Amino acid sequence: QDVENAISAATEAFHATDDDTDDTASWSHHSQTSNRASILLSIANELRQNTTRLADLEVQQIGRPCKEMRFQLSRLPEWFEYYASLLRVHEESVKPFGPGYLNVTKRVALGVVVQITPFNHPLLITVKKLAPALAAGNTVVIKPSELAPASVIEFAKLCTKAGLPPGVLNVLLGGKEVGECLISDTRIVKVDFTGGPSAGKEIGRQAGANLCYVTQELGGKAPMIVMPPPGGTQLYTAEKLNEYLDPIVNGCAFGAFIASGQTCIAGTRAIVHESIYEIFKEKMVLKVKCFRMGHPECTDTTIGPVITSKQLSFMDTCVKDGLSSDLESLELLCGGKRYTAFQDEKEELNHGNWYEPTVIAVKQKSALTQEIHHNNILFQTELFGPILLLVPFSTTKEAITLANDTPYGLGCSIWTHDLVEAHSMADAVQSGIVWINDHHKNHPSSPWGGLKKESGVGRENGLDAYYEYTQTKSIVVNCNKFDSDWFKDADARYN
């Protein structure tokens, strides 16, 4: 009944009166474009005023450190501001139909759309999906993760306060069964999902049976390619080499361990040139040992727990199996087990799902390096935790081969001072998002999605997302008097 109520409310809001002279014209009507932009800006303002409260709620739900969540949520208003601006300046197009005709195309809303969001970035991913959907004039039913629904519910209340009409946004709680009921309803026209590939495939099958549009952001196993300093290490003193490598180590540590590695674009594989491989290993271990594990609500905590004990067990099993399958070739540099060393007033945290930040390395470059990478579970499976794999390479071609050697193709970062080389490598890497000398950076205007099927289909962010929440209506006008009689005139032309 809850599913029926939510979809009915969204359907009614979408198909409200189409009287463009009436203040109650439907949310999707072209006369409401300016109104939609104004409401999006109001939502941005409500988000900005409630950042700390919402961030603290997310900390309580998923255990990510408050430092992370307060910064992440402080940027969410940008998505609504971007799409409000897009509505103000977006122009329709006129096509070169031919002499005597005017062909105008318009982007129109799809209808009632379902958005299914994950636990790891409850509000960020909700906002990335919702802002373009609302801008385009759709009505939305959101099913947040059953592990992290609270902040999404509070955000929906803020949207109502900002002036979003009744029925335009609906939040529905529940698990897999609720999702299946939503997707199978014939009134739904699009499903937007973020999660794992196995669930994505099932959702795609169900959506296909219902002839729904689908956007999915799925798995990742992002490589971080670390190139040697220009000219080679032989030209560098120890001090100069530190100046080159230290920022890269900091960047790769951020790429790998932010959110305790629980993000689809986490830099899980550092592919490092053999000339700097040993010193990179040393520096990364020293960096990881500086991380501060503690209560997520403490501002000095930098590593929080993983989401569930089930996930903790999965990661730990993969680490043990991966190491045992290649004992001669892999080495555990740090971590590799559950963290239970909290003491005194923090001792109760030992009951939580903390996993030691883990670094595992291929011992040295050999003829078997690519084979190990291709066959070992650690390099091929999305672990979704604070685990970083290191592997050396000799040539740029080999680095690209290793980077592309997974079923995934979502994110990648390239670390080098040679920007010509970086652009060439970016073209060769099979990833939908490539950062050069950075990782994780996101912007509402920048397309976000994978190049390989296991990483999803479609795009979030930017014009791409707006277009994926609309369809094109083509209006063809004959600018002359219609004077043809096809059935009488032997010379009449059909087209």
XYZ file of C-alpha atoms in Angstrom, residues 35 59 71 154 157 186 199 205 214 221 243 250 324 332 348 363 367-368 381 394 408 413 425 478:
24
model
C 9.223 28.463 -10.707
C 27.748 10.353 10.995
C 32.759 19.109 4.250
C 15.089 15.024 6.899
C 11.208 17.737 4.831
C 3.713 0.479 -15.075
C 21.838 -5.777 -8.044
C 16.173 -6.857 -16.110
C 17.695 3.192 -16.722
C 38.272 -0.729 -8.829
C 59.347 16.889 -2.835
C 49.242 12.092 0.255
C 47.343 -17.113 0.879
C 51.209 -7.518 3.806
C 33.482 0.140 23.708
C 56.903 -7.839 -3.633
C 57.278 -11.877 -15.333
C 54.338 -12.998 -13.209
C 37.115 -7.706 -6.586
C 58.154 -0.835 -16.131
C 35.286 -2.062 -13.939
C 43.900 8.982 -11.325
C 47.412 8.011 -20.770
C 4.892 23.929 -42.551
